[in-house]
PDB file of C-alpha atoms in Angstrom:
ATOM      1  CA  MET A 814     105.210 107.614  77.795  1.00  0.00           C
ATOM      2  CA  LYS A 815     106.587 104.279  79.079  1.00  0.00           C
ATOM      3  CA  ILE A 816     105.789 103.434  82.686  1.00  0.00           C
ATOM      4  CA  VAL A 817     107.125 100.311  84.513  1.00  0.00           C
ATOM      5  CA  VAL A 818     105.380  99.347  87.761  1.00  0.00           C
ATOM      6  CA  LEU A 819     107.327  97.265  90.149  1.00  0.00           C
ATOM      7  CA  MET A 820     105.143  94.453  91.646  1.00  0.00           C
ATOM      8  CA  LYS A 821     105.754  92.070  94.482  1.00  0.00           C
ATOM      9  CA  GLN A 822     103.769  88.992  95.328  1.00  0.00           C
ATOM     10  CA  VAL A 823     103.381  88.489  99.056  1.00  0.00           C
ATOM     11  CA  PRO A 824     101.563  86.244 101.464  1.00  0.00           C
ATOM     12  CA  ASP A 825      98.016  87.616 101.970  1.00  0.00           C
ATOM     13  CA  THR A 826      97.905  89.852 105.030  1.00  0.00           C
ATOM     14  CA  TRP A 827      94.401  88.537 105.789  1.00  0.00           C
ATOM     15  CA  GLY A 828      95.808  85.114 106.291  1.00  0.00           C
ATOM     16  CA  GLU A 829      98.298  83.729 108.803  1.00  0.00           C
ATOM     17  CA  ARG A 830     101.834  84.624 107.777  1.00  0.00           C
ATOM     18  CA  LYS A 831     104.673  82.474 108.966  1.00  0.00           C
ATOM     19  CA  LEU A 832     108.421  81.882 108.622  1.00  0.00           C
ATOM     20  CA  ASP A 833     109.950  78.722 107.240  1.00  0.00           C
ATOM     21  CA  THR A 834     111.750  77.502 110.280  1.00  0.00           C
ATOM     22  CA  THR A 835     114.301  75.745 108.066  1.00  0.00           C
ATOM     23  CA  THR A 836     115.383  78.722 106.022  1.00  0.00           C
ATOM     24  CA  GLY A 837     114.124  81.555 108.319  1.00  0.00           C
ATOM     25  CA  TRP A 838     112.484  83.152 105.139  1.00  0.00           C
ATOM     26  CA  VAL A 839     108.865  83.988 104.677  1.00  0.00           C
ATOM     27  CA  ASP A 840     106.757  80.907 103.999  1.00  0.00           C
ATOM     28  CA  ARG A 841     105.398  81.547 100.479  1.00  0.00           C
ATOM     29  CA  VAL A 842     104.172  78.126  99.837  1.00  0.00           C
ATOM     30  CA  GLY A 843     101.796  77.332 102.699  1.00  0.00           C
ATOM     31  CA  GLY A 844      99.171  80.057 102.208  1.00  0.00           C
ATOM     32  CA  ASP A 845      97.624  82.419  99.652  1.00  0.00           C
ATOM     33  CA  ASN A 846      99.922  84.842  97.797  1.00  0.00           C
ATOM     34  CA  VAL A 847      98.627  88.051  96.294  1.00  0.00           C
ATOM     35  CA  ILE A 848      99.855  91.302  94.812  1.00  0.00           C
ATOM     36  CA  ASP A 849     101.095  93.502  97.583  1.00  0.00           C
ATOM     37  CA  GLU A 850      98.363  96.040  98.363  1.00  0.00           C
ATOM     38  CA  ILE A 851     100.659  98.973  98.022  1.00  0.00           C
ATOM     39  CA  ASN A 852     101.784  97.750  94.581  1.00  0.00           C
ATOM     40  CA  GLU A 853      98.129  97.600  93.566  1.00  0.00           C
ATOM     41  CA  ARG A 854      97.984 101.314  94.372  1.00  0.00           C
ATOM     42  CA  ALA A 855     101.181 101.846  92.338  1.00  0.00           C
ATOM     43  CA  LEU A 856      99.441 100.045  89.487  1.00  0.00           C
ATOM     44  CA  GLU A 857      96.470 102.338  89.815  1.00  0.00           C
ATOM     45  CA  VAL A 858      98.687 105.408  89.568  1.00  0.00           C
ATOM     46  CA  ALA A 859     100.136 104.200  86.261  1.00  0.00           C
ATOM     47  CA  LEU A 860      96.826 103.035  84.800  1.00  0.00           C
ATOM     48  CA  SER A 861      95.023 106.155  85.734  1.00  0.00           C
ATOM     49  CA  TYR A 862      97.621 108.081  83.577  1.00  0.00           C
ATOM     50  CA  LYS A 863      97.122 105.591  80.793  1.00  0.00           C
ATOM     51  CA  ASP A 864      93.371 106.281  80.987  1.00  0.00           C
ATOM     52  CA  SER A 865      94.149 109.934  79.977  1.00  0.00           C
ATOM     53  CA  ASP A 866      96.935 109.133  77.483  1.00  0.00           C
ATOM     54  CA  LYS A 867      95.966 106.188  75.431  1.00  0.00           C
ATOM     55  CA  SER A 868      99.414 106.103  73.832  1.00  0.00           C
ATOM     56  CA  ALA A 869     101.113 105.369  77.205  1.00  0.00           C
ATOM     57  CA  GLU A 870     102.579 101.873  77.746  1.00  0.00           C
ATOM     58  CA  VAL A 871     102.406 100.254  81.214  1.00  0.00           C
ATOM     59  CA  ILE A 872     104.649  97.301  81.968  1.00  0.00           C
ATOM     60  CA  VAL A 873     104.458  95.436  85.165  1.00  0.00           C
ATOM     61  CA  MET A 874     107.771  93.924  86.449  1.00  0.00           C
ATOM     62  CA  THR A 875     108.327  91.502  89.215  1.00  0.00           C
ATOM     63  CA  MET A 876     111.271  89.495  90.683  1.00  0.00           C
ATOM     64  CA  ALA A 877     110.629  86.130  92.257  1.00  0.00           C
ATOM     65  CA  PRO A 878     112.153  82.704  92.081  1.00  0.00           C
ATOM     66  CA  GLY A 879     108.888  80.918  92.171  1.00  0.00           C
ATOM     67  CA  ASP A 880     105.527  81.159  90.345  1.00  0.00           C
ATOM     68  CA  VAL A 881     103.772  84.527  90.258  1.00  0.00           C
ATOM     69  CA  SER A 882     101.546  83.900  87.235  1.00  0.00           C
ATOM     70  CA  ASP A 883      98.279  84.610  88.969  1.00  0.00           C
ATOM     71  CA  SER A 884      99.548  88.094  90.232  1.00  0.00           C
ATOM     72  CA  LEU A 885     100.908  88.871  86.712  1.00  0.00           C
ATOM     73  CA  LYS A 886      97.628  87.842  85.073  1.00  0.00           C
ATOM     74  CA  LYS A 887      95.769  90.194  87.478  1.00  0.00           C
ATOM     75  CA  ALA A 888      98.002  93.091  86.687  1.00  0.00           C
ATOM     76  CA  LEU A 889      97.538  92.404  82.993  1.00  0.00           C
ATOM     77  CA  ALA A 890      93.788  92.223  83.465  1.00  0.00           C
ATOM     78  CA  MET A 891      93.725  95.464  85.241  1.00  0.00           C
ATOM     79  CA  GLY A 892      95.246  97.150  82.082  1.00  0.00           C
ATOM     80  CA  CYS A 893      98.989  96.711  81.937  1.00  0.00           C
ATOM     81  CA  ASP A 894     100.212  96.010  78.395  1.00  0.00           C
ATOM     82  CA  SER A 895     102.926  93.512  79.137  1.00  0.00           C
ATOM     83  CA  ALA A 896     104.778  91.784  82.037  1.00  0.00           C
ATOM     84  CA  ILE A 897     108.343  90.932  82.862  1.00  0.00           C
ATOM     85  CA  HIS A 898     109.106  88.140  85.402  1.00  0.00           C
ATOM     86  CA  ILE A 899     112.717  87.897  86.668  1.00  0.00           C
ATOM     87  CA  GLN A 900     112.832  84.329  87.697  1.00  0.00           C
ATOM     88  CA  ASP A 901     115.840  82.463  88.996  1.00  0.00           C
ATOM     89  CA  ASP A 902     116.619  80.084  91.769  1.00  0.00           C
ATOM     90  CA  GLY A 903     119.598  82.284  92.727  1.00  0.00           C
ATOM     91  CA  LEU A 904     117.157  84.936  93.854  1.00  0.00           C
ATOM     92  CA  ALA A 905     115.898  82.897  96.841  1.00  0.00           C
ATOM     93  CA  GLY A 906     116.544  84.949 100.005  1.00  0.00           C
ATOM     94  CA  ALA A 907     117.807  88.009  98.075  1.00  0.00           C
ATOM     95  CA  ASP A 908     118.290  91.036 100.367  1.00  0.00           C
ATOM     96  CA  ALA A 909     117.376  94.686  99.451  1.00  0.00           C
ATOM     97  CA  GLY A 910     120.867  95.188  97.787  1.00  0.00           C
ATOM     98  CA  MET A 911     120.524  92.213  95.515  1.00  0.00           C
ATOM     99  CA  THR A 912     116.825  92.967  94.681  1.00  0.00           C
ATOM    100  CA  ALA A 913     117.615  96.583  93.655  1.00  0.00           C
ATOM    101  CA  ALA A 914     120.684  95.599  91.620  1.00  0.00           C
ATOM    102  CA  THR A 915     118.625  92.903  89.729  1.00  0.00           C
ATOM    103  CA  LEU A 916     115.642  95.146  89.087  1.00  0.00           C
ATOM    104  CA  ALA A 917     117.921  97.964  87.968  1.00  0.00           C
ATOM    105  CA  ALA A 918     119.671  95.644  85.507  1.00  0.00           C
ATOM    106  CA  ALA A 919     116.260  94.711  84.006  1.00  0.00           C
ATOM    107  CA  LEU A 920     115.099  98.254  83.917  1.00  0.00           C
ATOM    108  CA  ARG A 921     118.187  99.752  82.396  1.00  0.00           C
ATOM    109  CA  ASP A 922     117.436  98.481  78.837  1.00  0.00           C
ATOM    110  CA  LEU A 923     113.767  99.451  78.958  1.00  0.00           C
ATOM    111  CA  ASN A 924     114.507 103.230  78.915  1.00  0.00           C
ATOM    112  CA  ALA A 925     111.355 103.896  80.939  1.00  0.00           C
ATOM    113  CA  ASP A 926     110.077 107.391  81.388  1.00  0.00           C
ATOM    114  CA  LEU A 927     108.751 106.589  84.891  1.00  0.00           C
ATOM    115  CA  ILE A 928     109.243 103.758  87.333  1.00  0.00           C
ATOM    116  CA  VAL A 929     106.575 103.391  90.003  1.00  0.00           C
ATOM    117  CA  ALA A 930     106.810 101.318  93.143  1.00  0.00           C
ATOM    118  CA  GLY A 931     105.255 100.990  96.524  1.00  0.00           C
ATOM    119  CA  ASN A 932     106.925 102.672  99.447  1.00  0.00           C
ATOM    120  CA  GLU A 933     107.599  99.343 101.264  1.00  0.00           C
ATOM    121  CA  SER A 934     106.335  95.693 100.962  1.00  0.00           C
ATOM    122  CA  THR A 935     104.189  94.116 103.702  1.00  0.00           C
ATOM    123  CA  ASP A 936     106.515  91.170 104.035  1.00  0.00           C
ATOM    124  CA  GLY A 937     109.806  93.038 104.267  1.00  0.00           C
ATOM    125  CA  ARG A 938     109.030  96.661 105.465  1.00  0.00           C
ATOM    126  CA  GLY A 939     112.436  97.840 104.366  1.00  0.00           C
ATOM    127  CA  GLY A 940     111.343 100.767 102.231  1.00  0.00           C
ATOM    128  CA  ILE A 941     114.666 101.266 100.761  1.00  0.00           C
ATOM    129  CA  VAL A 942     114.556  99.341  97.320  1.00  0.00           C
ATOM    130  CA  PRO A 943     113.145 102.229  95.281  1.00  0.00           C
ATOM    131  CA  SER A 944     115.710 104.633  96.302  1.00  0.00           C
ATOM    132  CA  MET A 945     118.482 102.074  95.653  1.00  0.00           C
ATOM    133  CA  ILE A 946     117.200 101.382  92.141  1.00  0.00           C
ATOM    134  CA  ALA A 947     117.257 105.124  91.550  1.00  0.00           C
ATOM    135  CA  GLU A 948     120.850 105.200  92.679  1.00  0.00           C
ATOM    136  CA  HIS A 949     121.758 102.461  90.349  1.00  0.00           C
ATOM    137  CA  LEU A 950     120.071 104.105  87.365  1.00  0.00           C
ATOM    138  CA  VAL A 951     121.240 107.628  88.279  1.00  0.00           C
ATOM    139  CA  LEU A 952     117.775 108.876  88.365  1.00  0.00           C
ATOM    140  CA  PRO A 953     115.828 111.238  90.692  1.00  0.00           C
ATOM    141  CA  HIS A 954     113.661 109.547  93.276  1.00  0.00           C
ATOM    142  CA  LEU A 955     110.495 111.006  94.804  1.00  0.00           C
ATOM    143  CA  GLY A 956     109.492 108.755  97.671  1.00  0.00           C
ATOM    144  CA  MET A 957     106.487 108.387  99.952  1.00  0.00           C
ATOM    145  CA  LEU A 958     104.180 110.338  97.567  1.00  0.00           C
ATOM    146  CA  GLY A 959     100.445 110.808  98.183  1.00  0.00           C
ATOM    147  CA  SER A 960      98.745 112.915  95.497  1.00  0.00           C
ATOM    148  CA  ILE A 961     100.704 112.461  92.222  1.00  0.00           C
ATOM    149  CA  ASP A 962     100.602 114.429  88.962  1.00  0.00           C
ATOM    150  CA  ILE A 963     102.263 113.029  85.721  1.00  0.00           C
ATOM    151  CA  SER A 964     102.882 115.125  82.698  1.00  0.00           C
ATOM    152  CA  GLY A 965     104.740 114.422  79.471  1.00  0.00           C
ATOM    153  CA  SER A 966     108.055 115.636  80.868  1.00  0.00           C
ATOM    154  CA  ALA A 967     107.777 115.763  84.704  1.00  0.00           C
ATOM    155  CA  VAL A 968     106.264 114.206  87.785  1.00  0.00           C
ATOM    156  CA  SER A 969     105.237 115.869  90.957  1.00  0.00           C
ATOM    157  CA  GLY A 970     103.445 115.033  94.228  1.00  0.00           C
ATOM    158  CA  VAL A 971     103.050 115.642  97.882  1.00  0.00           C
ATOM    159  CA  ARG A 972     105.224 113.716 100.289  1.00  0.00           C
ATOM    160  CA  LEU A 973     103.918 113.030 103.722  1.00  0.00           C
ATOM    161  CA  ILE A 974     106.522 113.485 106.525  1.00  0.00           C
ATOM    162  CA  GLU A 975     106.034 113.661 110.347  1.00  0.00           C
ATOM    163  CA  GLU A 976     106.402 117.485 110.382  1.00  0.00           C
ATOM    164  CA  GLY A 977     103.791 118.027 107.606  1.00  0.00           C
ATOM    165  CA  THR A 978     104.053 117.747 103.809  1.00  0.00           C
ATOM    166  CA  GLN A 979     106.461 118.479 101.072  1.00  0.00           C
ATOM    167  CA  ASN A 980     105.689 119.431  97.503  1.00  0.00           C
ATOM    168  CA  VAL A 981     108.331 117.679  95.280  1.00  0.00           C
ATOM    169  CA  HIS A 982     108.845 117.427  91.585  1.00  0.00           C
ATOM    170  CA  ALA A 983     111.388 116.032  89.138  1.00  0.00           C
ATOM    171  CA  ASN A 984     111.868 115.859  85.396  1.00  0.00           C
ATOM    172  CA  LEU A 985     111.436 112.531  83.609  1.00  0.00           C
ATOM    173  CA  PRO A 986     112.809 109.891  83.649  1.00  0.00           C
ATOM    174  CA  ALA A 987     112.423 109.365  87.338  1.00  0.00           C
ATOM    175  CA  VAL A 988     111.552 106.785  90.024  1.00  0.00           C
ATOM    176  CA  ILE A 989     108.613 107.383  92.429  1.00  0.00           C
ATOM    177  CA  SER A 990     107.245 105.413  95.335  1.00  0.00           C
ATOM    178  CA  VAL A 991     103.627 105.674  96.456  1.00  0.00           C
ATOM    179  CA  ASN A 992     102.070 105.508  99.917  1.00  0.00           C
ATOM    180  CA  GLU A 993      98.716 104.224 101.201  1.00  0.00           C
ATOM    181  CA  SER A 994      96.838 107.512 100.681  1.00  0.00           C
ATOM    182  CA  ASN A 995      96.795 106.850  96.963  1.00  0.00           C
ATOM    183  CA  PRO A 996      93.456 105.471  95.440  1.00  0.00           C
ATOM    184  CA  ASP A 997      92.551 101.804  95.731  1.00  0.00           C
ATOM    185  CA  ALA A 998      93.225  99.713  92.703  1.00  0.00           C
ATOM    186  CA  ARG A 999      90.475  99.082  90.099  1.00  0.00           C
ATOM    187  CA  PHE A1000      88.937  95.748  89.693  1.00  0.00           C
ATOM    188  CA  PRO A1001      89.834  93.775  86.448  1.00  0.00           C
ATOM    189  CA  SER A1002      86.924  93.789  84.076  1.00  0.00           C
ATOM    190  CA  PHE A1003      85.727  90.707  82.222  1.00  0.00           C
ATOM    191  CA  LYS A1004      87.132  92.159  79.034  1.00  0.00           C
ATOM    192  CA  GLY A1005      90.399  92.824  80.755  1.00  0.00           C
ATOM    193  CA  ILE A1006      90.612  89.277  82.148  1.00  0.00           C
ATOM    194  CA  MET A1007      89.974  87.824  78.647  1.00  0.00           C
ATOM    195  CA  GLY A1008      92.464  90.149  76.941  1.00  0.00           C
ATOM    196  CA  ALA A1009      95.155  89.388  79.514  1.00  0.00           C
ATOM    197  CA  LYS A1010      95.575  85.898  78.011  1.00  0.00           C
ATOM    198  CA  LYS A1011      97.022  87.510  74.823  1.00  0.00           C
ATOM    199  CA  LYS A1012      99.392  89.984  76.406  1.00  0.00           C
ATOM    200  CA  PRO A1013     103.045  89.039  76.447  1.00  0.00           C
ATOM    201  CA  VAL A1014     104.953  87.883  79.553  1.00  0.00           C
ATOM    202  CA  VAL A1015     108.778  87.804  79.299  1.00  0.00           C
ATOM    203  CA  THR A1016     110.714  85.616  81.664  1.00  0.00           C
ATOM    204  CA  GLN A1017     114.416  86.748  82.375  1.00  0.00           C
ATOM    205  CA  SER A1018     117.112  85.000  84.393  1.00  0.00           C
ATOM    206  CA  LEU A1019     120.136  86.444  86.195  1.00  0.00           C
ATOM    207  CA  ALA A1020     122.242  85.186  83.330  1.00  0.00           C
ATOM    208  CA  ASP A1021     120.130  87.078  80.776  1.00  0.00           C
ATOM    209  CA  LEU A1022     120.591  90.312  82.888  1.00  0.00           C
ATOM    210  CA  GLY A1023     124.336  89.718  83.416  1.00  0.00           C
ATOM    211  CA  VAL A1024     123.809  89.617  87.227  1.00  0.00           C
ATOM    212  CA  SER A1025     125.771  87.125  89.344  1.00  0.00           C
ATOM    213  CA  ALA A1026     123.901  85.316  92.104  1.00  0.00           C
ATOM    214  CA  PRO A1027     125.416  85.981  95.523  1.00  0.00           C
ATOM    215  CA  ALA A1028     126.525  83.081  97.662  1.00  0.00           C
ATOM    216  CA  GLY A1029     123.807  84.021 100.061  1.00  0.00           C
ATOM    217  CA  SER A1030     122.494  87.579 100.275  1.00  0.00           C
ATOM    218  CA  THR A1031     120.392  86.914 103.458  1.00  0.00           C
ATOM    219  CA  VAL A1032     121.709  84.702 106.213  1.00  0.00           C
ATOM    220  CA  ILE A1033     119.374  83.747 109.029  1.00  0.00           C
ATOM    221  CA  LEU A1034     121.199  82.656 112.076  1.00  0.00           C
ATOM    222  CA  SER A1035     118.285  81.015 113.980  1.00  0.00           C
ATOM    223  CA  THR A1036     114.508  80.821 113.726  1.00  0.00           C
ATOM    224  CA  SER A1037     112.001  79.688 116.383  1.00  0.00           C
ATOM    225  CA  VAL A1038     108.275  79.225 116.589  1.00  0.00           C
ATOM    226  CA  ARG A1039     106.548  82.096 118.374  1.00  0.00           C
ATOM    227  CA  PRO A1040     105.433  80.838 121.787  1.00  0.00           C
ATOM    228  CA  ALA A1041     101.835  80.451 122.577  1.00  0.00           C
ATOM    229  CA  ARG A1042     100.189  83.546 124.005  1.00  0.00           C
ATOM    230  CA  ALA A1043     100.224  83.451 127.879  1.00  0.00           C
ATOM    231  CA  ALA A1044      97.008  84.256 129.864  1.00  0.00           C
ATOM    232  CA  GLY A1045      96.751  87.892 130.894  1.00  0.00           C
ATOM    233  CA  THR A1046      96.411  89.270 134.412  1.00  0.00           C
ATOM    234  CA  LYS A1047      92.850  89.355 135.600  1.00  0.00           C
ATOM    235  CA  ILE A1048      91.845  92.120 137.978  1.00  0.00           C
ATOM    236  CA  THR A1049      88.852  91.614 140.208  1.00  0.00           C
ATOM    237  CA  ASP A1050      87.301  94.836 141.277  1.00  0.00           C
ATOM    238  CA  ASP A1051      86.998  94.739 145.058  1.00  0.00           C
ATOM    239  CA  GLY A1052      87.233  98.441 145.447  1.00  0.00           C
ATOM    240  CA  THR A1053      90.958  98.576 144.614  1.00  0.00           C
ATOM    241  CA  ALA A1054      90.701  97.801 140.821  1.00  0.00           C
ATOM    242  CA  GLY A1055      92.092 101.279 140.011  1.00  0.00           C
ATOM    243  CA  GLU A1056      95.150 100.858 142.230  1.00  0.00           C
ATOM    244  CA  GLN A1057      95.820  97.324 140.943  1.00  0.00           C
ATOM    245  CA  LEU A1058      95.525  98.600 137.269  1.00  0.00           C
ATOM    246  CA  ALA A1059      97.951 101.492 138.064  1.00  0.00           C
ATOM    247  CA  ASP A1060     100.387  99.112 139.786  1.00  0.00           C
ATOM    248  CA  PHE A1061     100.286  96.829 136.795  1.00  0.00           C
ATOM    249  CA  LEU A1062     100.996  99.601 134.304  1.00  0.00           C
ATOM    250  CA  VAL A1063     103.910 100.884 136.413  1.00  0.00           C
ATOM    251  CA  SER A1064     105.441  97.479 136.981  1.00  0.00           C
ATOM    252  CA  ASN A1065     105.376  96.820 133.155  1.00  0.00           C
ATOM    253  CA  ARG A1066     106.676 100.380 132.491  1.00  0.00           C
ATOM    254  CA  LEU A1067     103.604 101.233 130.470  1.00  0.00           C
ATOM    255  CA  ILE A1068     103.318 104.677 132.166  1.00  0.00           C
TER     256      ILE A1068
END
């Protein structure tokens, strides 16, 4: 069983996230960057299967123009066998279409049995890249999965939807994306941290994958700094506080 987990490094959600006012893109330089929390859960899904099948191989793959070495080291320390970093300056500002096409090109030669991703990243919230990758690779896609069961020839799980749940399944190879109801990721052990230093990390460029960089896949027309928060309306209870509050809610169309 060969499992590839798609990982994205994002600005830490516990810190202040900002846009670069020059490019309009997320500022990935000014703060701490970490593995996206939903991708940690995707890693846990793959590594949990590896716990029960020692012959399974888990590869972590990421796409980023800059340095993501710390995140890759953490994924390797958690238990992944190897890592692939698609690194190219032409990927700066890549939109969902470019991201999916590039990842699919890198995945195509790996012949993975299962590709695991998060349902959506915390810095983009598009939630469409896994299904686009499946379309490129002509593979079934099971998205938004909660509980997941992986066997040697199939994958199944429960998809959460507004109306309830769906029990879905597909034969391998397949692409799945996981949601927040999956278990938290394990912590790297000391042995895992030391062993990660010896695990292979392959770097690939767009030229290596035979993918052409677009002239500019994401175009930001304008960016402005968020205005300072204005003072709220203070209601003094002189016996009419209820009426004042109701008037405020009505005037702001909150009720």
